[in-house]
Short mmCIF file of C-alpha atoms and ligand atoms in Angstrom, two decimals:
data_model
loop_
_atom_site.label_atom_id
_atom_site.label_comp_id
_atom_site.label_asym_id
_atom_site.label_seq_id
_atom_site.Cartn_x
_atom_site.Cartn_y
_atom_site.Cartn_z
CA UNK Q 1 62.79 81.71 107.15
CA UNK Q 2 59.62 82.39 109.55
CA UNK Q 3 60.45 80.47 112.55
CA UNK Q 4 63.58 78.93 114.45
CA UNK Q 5 62.36 75.49 115.66
CA UNK Q 6 65.09 73.70 114.52
CA UNK Q 7 69.32 74.50 114.56
CA UNK Q 8 69.24 73.20 110.72
CA UNK Q 9 66.22 76.07 109.99
CA UNK Q 10 69.60 78.35 109.64
CA UNK Q 11 72.43 77.83 106.98
CA UNK Q 12 76.05 78.10 108.00
CA UNK Q 13 76.10 81.79 106.30
CA UNK Q 14 72.90 82.68 108.28
CA UNK Q 15 74.74 81.63 111.62
CA UNK Q 16 78.15 83.09 110.41
CA UNK Q 17 75.76 86.50 110.17
CA UNK Q 18 73.93 85.92 113.43
CA UNK Q 19 77.26 85.70 114.88
CA UNK Q 20 78.76 89.29 113.10
CA UNK Q 21 75.25 91.22 114.69
CA UNK Q 22 75.99 89.68 117.81
CA UNK Q 23 79.66 90.95 117.64
CA UNK Q 24 78.29 94.25 116.66
CA UNK Q 25 75.82 94.82 119.15
CA UNK Q 26 79.00 93.76 122.31
CA UNK Q 27 80.74 96.66 120.23
CA UNK Q 28 78.23 99.14 119.30
CA UNK Q 29 75.10 98.82 121.62
CA UNK Q 30 73.77 102.09 121.40
CA UNK Q 31 73.18 101.07 117.16
CA UNK Q 32 70.80 98.65 118.64
CA UNK Q 33 68.73 101.01 121.35
CA UNK Q 34 65.79 101.67 118.98
CA UNK Q 35 65.47 98.90 116.56
CA UNK Q 36 62.19 97.49 117.68
CA UNK Q 37 60.92 99.99 118.87
CA UNK Q 38 57.03 99.24 119.48
CA UNK Q 39 57.47 95.97 118.71
CA UNK Q 40 56.05 93.13 121.25
CA UNK Q 41 57.62 89.88 122.27
CA UNK Q 42 55.71 87.18 124.19
CA UNK Q 43 57.70 84.69 126.18
CA UNK Q 44 55.42 81.98 126.60
CA UNK Q 45 57.09 79.27 128.90
CA UNK Q 46 55.20 75.95 129.99
CA UNK Q 47 58.70 75.04 131.79
CA UNK Q 48 60.89 76.74 134.07
CA UNK Q 49 63.66 78.77 132.75
CA UNK Q 50 66.07 81.17 134.25
CA UNK Q 51 69.02 82.46 131.28
CA UNK Q 52 66.81 81.43 128.37
CA UNK Q 53 63.58 83.32 129.51
CA UNK Q 54 65.39 86.34 130.69
CA UNK Q 55 68.11 86.98 128.20
CA UNK Q 56 65.46 86.92 125.74
CA UNK Q 57 63.23 89.37 127.71
CA UNK Q 58 66.61 91.64 128.36
CA UNK Q 59 67.17 90.93 124.55
CA UNK Q 60 64.59 93.14 123.40
CA UNK Q 61 64.32 95.65 126.24
CA UNK Q 62 67.79 96.34 125.02
CA UNK Q 63 66.86 96.78 121.43
CA UNK Q 64 63.99 99.37 122.54
CA UNK Q 65 61.04 96.97 122.48
CA UNK Q 66 58.58 95.08 125.31
CA UNK Q 67 57.47 92.04 126.77
CA UNK Q 68 54.51 90.09 127.67
CA UNK Q 69 54.32 86.71 128.69
CA UNK Q 70 53.70 83.42 131.11
CA UNK Q 71 57.08 82.01 133.04
CA UNK Q 72 54.70 79.09 134.24
CA UNK Q 73 52.01 76.48 132.43
CA UNK Q 74 50.00 77.23 135.94
CA UNK Q 75 49.58 80.77 135.32
CA UNK Q 76 48.49 80.65 131.86
CA UNK Q 77 45.23 79.38 130.61
CA UNK Q 78 47.22 75.87 129.62
CA UNK Q 79 46.42 74.96 133.40
CA UNK Q 80 42.16 75.24 132.35
CA UNK Q 81 43.04 72.76 129.25
CA UNK Q 82 43.98 74.99 126.55
CA UNK Q 83 45.83 73.60 123.62
CA UNK Q 84 48.88 75.16 122.38
CA UNK Q 85 47.49 76.01 119.71
CA UNK Q 86 44.54 77.89 120.64
CA UNK Q 87 47.12 79.74 123.19
CA UNK Q 88 49.50 80.90 120.15
CA UNK Q 89 46.67 81.67 117.69
CA UNK Q 90 45.48 84.17 120.90
CA UNK Q 91 49.06 85.57 121.69
CA UNK Q 92 49.26 86.33 117.86
CA UNK Q 93 46.87 89.22 118.75
CA UNK Q 94 48.74 90.84 120.78
CA UNK Q 95 52.63 90.29 119.88
CA UNK Q 96 54.84 90.06 117.08
CA UNK Q 97 57.24 87.39 117.94
CA UNK Q 98 57.20 84.55 120.36
CA UNK Q 99 59.61 82.27 121.95
CA UNK Q 100 58.14 79.41 123.59
CA UNK Q 101 59.47 76.65 125.81
CA UNK Q 102 57.43 73.62 126.30
CA UNK Q 103 57.76 70.09 127.72
CA UNK Q 104 56.72 68.23 124.80
CA UNK Q 105 58.96 67.71 122.02
CA UNK Q 106 57.18 69.14 118.80
CA UNK Q 107 54.97 71.81 120.54
CA UNK Q 108 56.59 74.78 118.67
CA UNK Q 109 56.24 73.45 115.53
CA UNK Q 110 52.69 72.97 116.05
CA UNK Q 111 52.47 76.73 117.11
CA UNK Q 112 54.62 77.36 113.66
CA UNK Q 113 51.71 76.28 111.66
CA UNK Q 114 49.37 78.00 113.50
CA UNK Q 115 50.64 81.47 113.15
CA UNK Q 116 51.76 84.07 110.64
CA UNK Q 117 54.19 85.63 113.36
CA UNK Q 118 57.98 83.88 113.90
CA UNK Q 119 58.12 81.06 116.41
CA UNK Q 120 61.23 80.91 118.48
CA UNK Q 121 61.70 77.07 119.92
CA UNK Q 122 63.46 78.00 123.26
CA UNK Q 123 63.49 74.52 124.24
CA UNK Q 124 61.19 71.52 123.61
CA UNK Q 125 61.28 68.86 126.07
CA UNK Q 126 64.40 66.37 125.78
CA UNK Q 127 64.53 67.59 121.83
CA UNK Q 128 66.07 70.51 120.77
CA UNK Q 129 67.10 73.65 121.89
CA UNK Q 130 68.50 76.00 118.84
CA UNK Q 131 69.25 79.55 120.67
CA UNK Q 132 70.89 77.86 123.27
CA UNK Q 133 73.45 76.20 120.75
CA UNK Q 134 73.49 79.90 119.06
CA UNK Q 135 74.75 81.08 122.29
CA UNK Q 136 77.26 78.08 122.10
CA UNK Q 137 78.65 79.22 118.72
CA UNK Q 138 79.19 82.35 119.36
CA UNK Q 139 80.60 81.35 123.07
CA UNK Q 140 83.51 78.93 121.14
CA UNK Q 141 83.99 81.41 118.00
CA UNK Q 142 84.82 84.44 120.80
CA UNK Q 143 86.58 82.40 123.25
CA UNK Q 144 88.15 79.94 120.86
CA UNK Q 145 88.20 81.97 117.86
CA UNK Q 146 87.26 79.06 115.31
CA UNK Q 147 84.24 76.68 114.93
CA UNK Q 148 86.14 74.16 113.08
CA UNK Q 149 89.35 71.81 113.76
CA UNK Q 150 87.88 71.03 117.32
CA UNK Q 151 87.72 68.15 119.76
CA UNK Q 152 84.63 68.49 121.60
CA UNK Q 153 83.76 66.68 124.69
CA UNK Q 154 80.23 66.20 125.97
CA UNK Q 155 79.88 65.09 129.13
CA UNK Q 156 76.40 64.11 131.55
CA UNK Q 157 73.32 63.59 130.50
CA UNK Q 158 73.71 63.16 126.60
CA UNK Q 159 70.13 61.35 126.25
CA UNK Q 160 68.12 63.96 127.51
CA UNK Q 161 70.27 66.87 127.10
CA UNK Q 162 68.49 69.04 124.14
CA UNK Q 163 71.44 71.61 124.33
CA UNK Q 164 73.59 68.41 123.33
CA UNK Q 165 71.24 67.62 120.27
CA UNK Q 166 71.04 70.73 118.75
CA UNK Q 167 75.12 71.52 119.13
CA UNK Q 168 75.89 68.40 117.74
CA UNK Q 169 73.51 69.07 114.63
CA UNK Q 170 75.17 72.30 114.38
CA UNK Q 171 78.78 71.27 114.61
CA UNK Q 172 78.60 68.35 112.21
CA UNK Q 173 78.40 70.78 109.40
CA UNK Q 174 81.84 72.38 110.47
CA UNK Q 175 85.58 70.76 109.00
CA UNK Q 176 87.38 68.36 111.28
CA UNK Q 177 84.99 68.15 114.27
CA UNK Q 178 85.46 65.19 116.66
CA UNK Q 179 83.53 64.32 119.43
CA UNK Q 180 84.18 62.67 122.59
CA UNK Q 181 80.73 61.69 124.18
CA UNK Q 182 81.33 60.85 128.20
CA UNK Q 183 78.28 59.48 129.55
CA UNK Q 184 77.02 56.70 131.89
CA UNK Q 185 75.41 53.64 129.76
CA UNK Q 186 72.28 55.04 130.91
CA UNK Q 187 72.45 58.37 129.61
CA UNK Q 188 74.25 57.71 126.47
CA UNK Q 189 73.41 60.08 122.94
CA UNK Q 190 69.92 58.67 121.48
CA UNK Q 191 70.45 56.36 118.71
CA UNK Q 192 68.79 58.84 115.95
CA UNK Q 193 71.67 60.95 116.36
CA UNK Q 194 74.56 58.53 116.36
CA UNK Q 195 72.89 56.72 113.25
CA UNK Q 196 71.20 59.35 111.29
CA UNK Q 197 73.58 62.18 111.96
CA UNK Q 198 77.13 60.98 112.92
CA UNK Q 199 77.28 57.98 111.39
CA UNK Q 200 75.80 59.64 108.06
CA UNK Q 201 78.00 62.42 107.80
CA UNK Q 202 81.07 59.89 108.75
CA UNK Q 203 82.10 62.03 111.77
CA UNK Q 204 84.56 60.76 114.30
CA UNK Q 205 83.37 60.01 117.52
CA UNK Q 206 84.14 58.05 120.17
CA UNK Q 207 81.63 57.28 123.30
CA UNK Q 208 83.55 56.48 126.77
CA UNK Q 209 82.22 56.84 130.38
CA UNK Q 210 85.89 58.41 131.44
CA UNK Q 211 85.96 62.03 131.45
CA UNK Q 212 89.70 61.89 133.64
CA UNK Q 213 90.96 60.26 130.14
CA UNK Q 214 89.54 62.63 127.34
CA UNK Q 215 90.74 65.42 129.17
CA UNK Q 216 93.84 66.00 127.92
CA UNK Q 217 92.73 65.91 124.35
CA UNK Q 218 89.78 68.69 124.44
CA UNK Q 219 89.57 72.06 122.82
CA UNK Q 220 85.96 71.91 124.41
CA UNK Q 221 84.44 70.44 127.37
CA UNK Q 222 80.36 70.68 126.97
CA UNK Q 223 79.26 69.42 130.94
CA UNK Q 224 75.64 69.05 131.18
CA UNK Q 225 73.13 68.73 134.28
CA UNK Q 226 71.30 65.08 134.74
CA UNK Q 227 67.95 66.17 133.56
CA UNK Q 228 66.33 65.17 136.49
CA UNK Q 229 62.62 66.46 135.15
CA UNK Q 230 62.38 63.71 132.41
CA UNK Q 231 63.32 60.89 134.29
CA UNK Q 232 61.04 57.99 134.99
CA UNK Q 233 61.78 57.34 138.62
CA UNK Q 234 63.81 59.30 141.16
CA UNK Q 235 65.93 55.99 141.89
CA UNK Q 236 67.50 56.22 138.60
CA UNK Q 237 67.86 59.82 138.81
CA UNK Q 238 69.89 59.67 142.43
CA UNK Q 239 72.31 56.93 141.07
CA UNK Q 240 73.34 58.86 138.14
CA UNK Q 241 73.19 62.38 139.20
CA UNK Q 242 76.90 63.27 140.65
CA UNK Q 243 78.45 60.60 138.30
CA UNK Q 244 80.39 63.55 136.98
CA UNK Q 245 82.02 66.35 138.93
CA UNK Q 246 84.22 68.54 137.33
CA UNK Q 247 86.80 69.90 139.90
CA UNK Q 248 89.95 71.72 139.67
CA UNK Q 249 92.49 68.56 139.90
CA UNK Q 250 90.70 67.05 136.97
CA UNK Q 251 91.41 69.96 135.02
CA UNK Q 252 94.82 69.77 135.51
CA UNK Q 253 94.83 67.59 132.81
CA UNK Q 254 93.46 69.89 130.30
CA UNK Q 255 94.89 72.05 127.74
CA UNK Q 256 95.52 75.35 129.10
CA UNK Q 257 93.57 76.50 125.88
CA UNK Q 258 90.58 74.73 126.65
CA UNK Q 259 87.31 76.01 127.07
CA UNK Q 260 84.78 74.73 130.01
CA UNK Q 261 81.29 75.45 128.59
CA UNK Q 262 77.53 74.32 130.56
CA UNK Q 263 74.46 75.83 129.36
CA UNK Q 264 73.57 76.12 133.11
CA UNK Q 265 71.74 75.47 135.74
CA UNK Q 266 74.45 73.49 137.45
CA UNK Q 267 73.86 71.77 140.24
CA UNK Q 268 76.67 69.52 140.93
CA UNK Q 269 78.57 68.72 137.99
CA UNK Q 270 81.03 71.92 138.17
CA UNK Q 271 82.49 72.18 141.62
CA UNK Q 272 82.37 75.99 142.46
CA UNK Q 273 86.23 76.27 142.44
CA UNK Q 274 86.22 75.74 138.65
CA UNK Q 275 84.78 79.39 138.31
CA UNK Q 276 88.23 80.79 139.18
CA UNK Q 277 89.74 79.32 136.31
CA UNK Q 278 90.00 81.36 133.05
CA UNK Q 279 89.20 78.27 131.01
CA UNK Q 280 85.73 78.23 132.68
CA UNK Q 281 83.36 80.35 130.60
CA UNK Q 282 80.14 78.99 131.17
CA UNK Q 283 78.68 82.67 132.77
CA UNK Q 284 80.28 84.79 129.73
CA UNK Q 285 78.77 82.21 127.82
CA UNK Q 286 75.22 83.11 129.42
CA UNK Q 287 76.33 86.71 128.92
CA UNK Q 288 76.13 85.49 124.88
CA UNK Q 289 72.83 84.55 125.02
CA UNK Q 290 71.52 87.56 125.34
CA UNK Q 291 73.34 89.08 122.33
CA UNK Q 292 72.70 86.58 120.16
CA UNK Q 293 68.68 86.51 120.57
CA UNK Q 294 69.59 90.13 119.83
CA UNK Q 295 70.81 89.48 116.87
CA UNK Q 296 67.99 86.58 116.29
CA UNK Q 297 64.65 88.35 116.84
CA UNK Q 298 66.29 91.44 114.56
CA UNK Q 299 66.53 88.75 111.85
CA UNK Q 300 63.13 86.86 112.49
CA UNK Q 301 61.35 90.92 112.51
CA UNK Q 302 63.18 91.02 109.42
CA UNK Q 303 65.00 94.69 110.80
CA UNK Q 304 68.46 95.14 109.40
C1 NCD B 1 69.04 74.02 129.15
C2 NCD B 1 67.76 73.48 129.18
O1 NCD B 1 66.79 74.11 129.21
O2 NCD B 1 67.69 72.78 128.08
N1 NCD B 1 69.31 75.32 130.37
C3 NCD B 1 68.84 76.66 129.21
O3 NCD B 1 68.34 77.16 128.69
N2 NCD B 1 70.24 77.15 129.58
C4 NCD B 1 69.77 72.53 130.14
C5 NCD B 1 69.49 72.43 131.36
O4 NCD B 1 68.30 72.68 131.73
O5 NCD B 1 69.88 71.71 132.23
#
């Protein structure tokens, strides 16, 4: 495999291996400090990011490599009208691997077809976000100890939330996974995921608007931000943005072993008082993102 565009580009054994390497990096960081010496990662971010871009950059630095790139389309030649194809064909001359985020669904696929070097999809529009999913899988494995036999609540913007889309595709490959989709009607999961993934694979799922009623059943609660930038009109966003707010009193009805994940950034959907709860693991999750990206960079560059 040359690129990571979709989480399904990785088999389960490949994901297991990435998790194993990430755990080893956490235990023995000194063994990895020179693995990517003289290698360069380009981060091409045509959309805002904090964790994804900075964790990629920190990952490459911790592997002894270097980083170049841009963090907004406005500071690249995209602002002059350059195509994605031309941008990546140029960057290929300067870097060994590219992590790219773009508002258009499919842009990383186009980039991958035009280059010889690995392209990592760091989020394409409302479509996919496979490295967030790797982060989520590492987090679930470390926090809960397993990736099978889980009831997972996905809450918030299931329509535009690309992290949810990739996570569903990844989790349906494990045994005995049940989903509770918690969203307002307007932000329900896209039909293609319901029909082509959940129904086709016979996965147990329910759709509900109630976070409270779902709480006692959940092993994982995956909260998401309402994706403001994907709305066609401001009024809809304003009406829907605060539909769910996780507070300590709602968590009283959750299992003591439940874990709350969120890809971040959070806006209002988790009150800051929840941060103190041991079950809140979104900042640990953000930290895990660096280690799994280190493992991924090594894999795509073919470094042992
Ligand atoms: C997510 C994204 O960009 O899709 N953030 C991230 O990468 N951690 C989630 C979001 O922006 O809401």
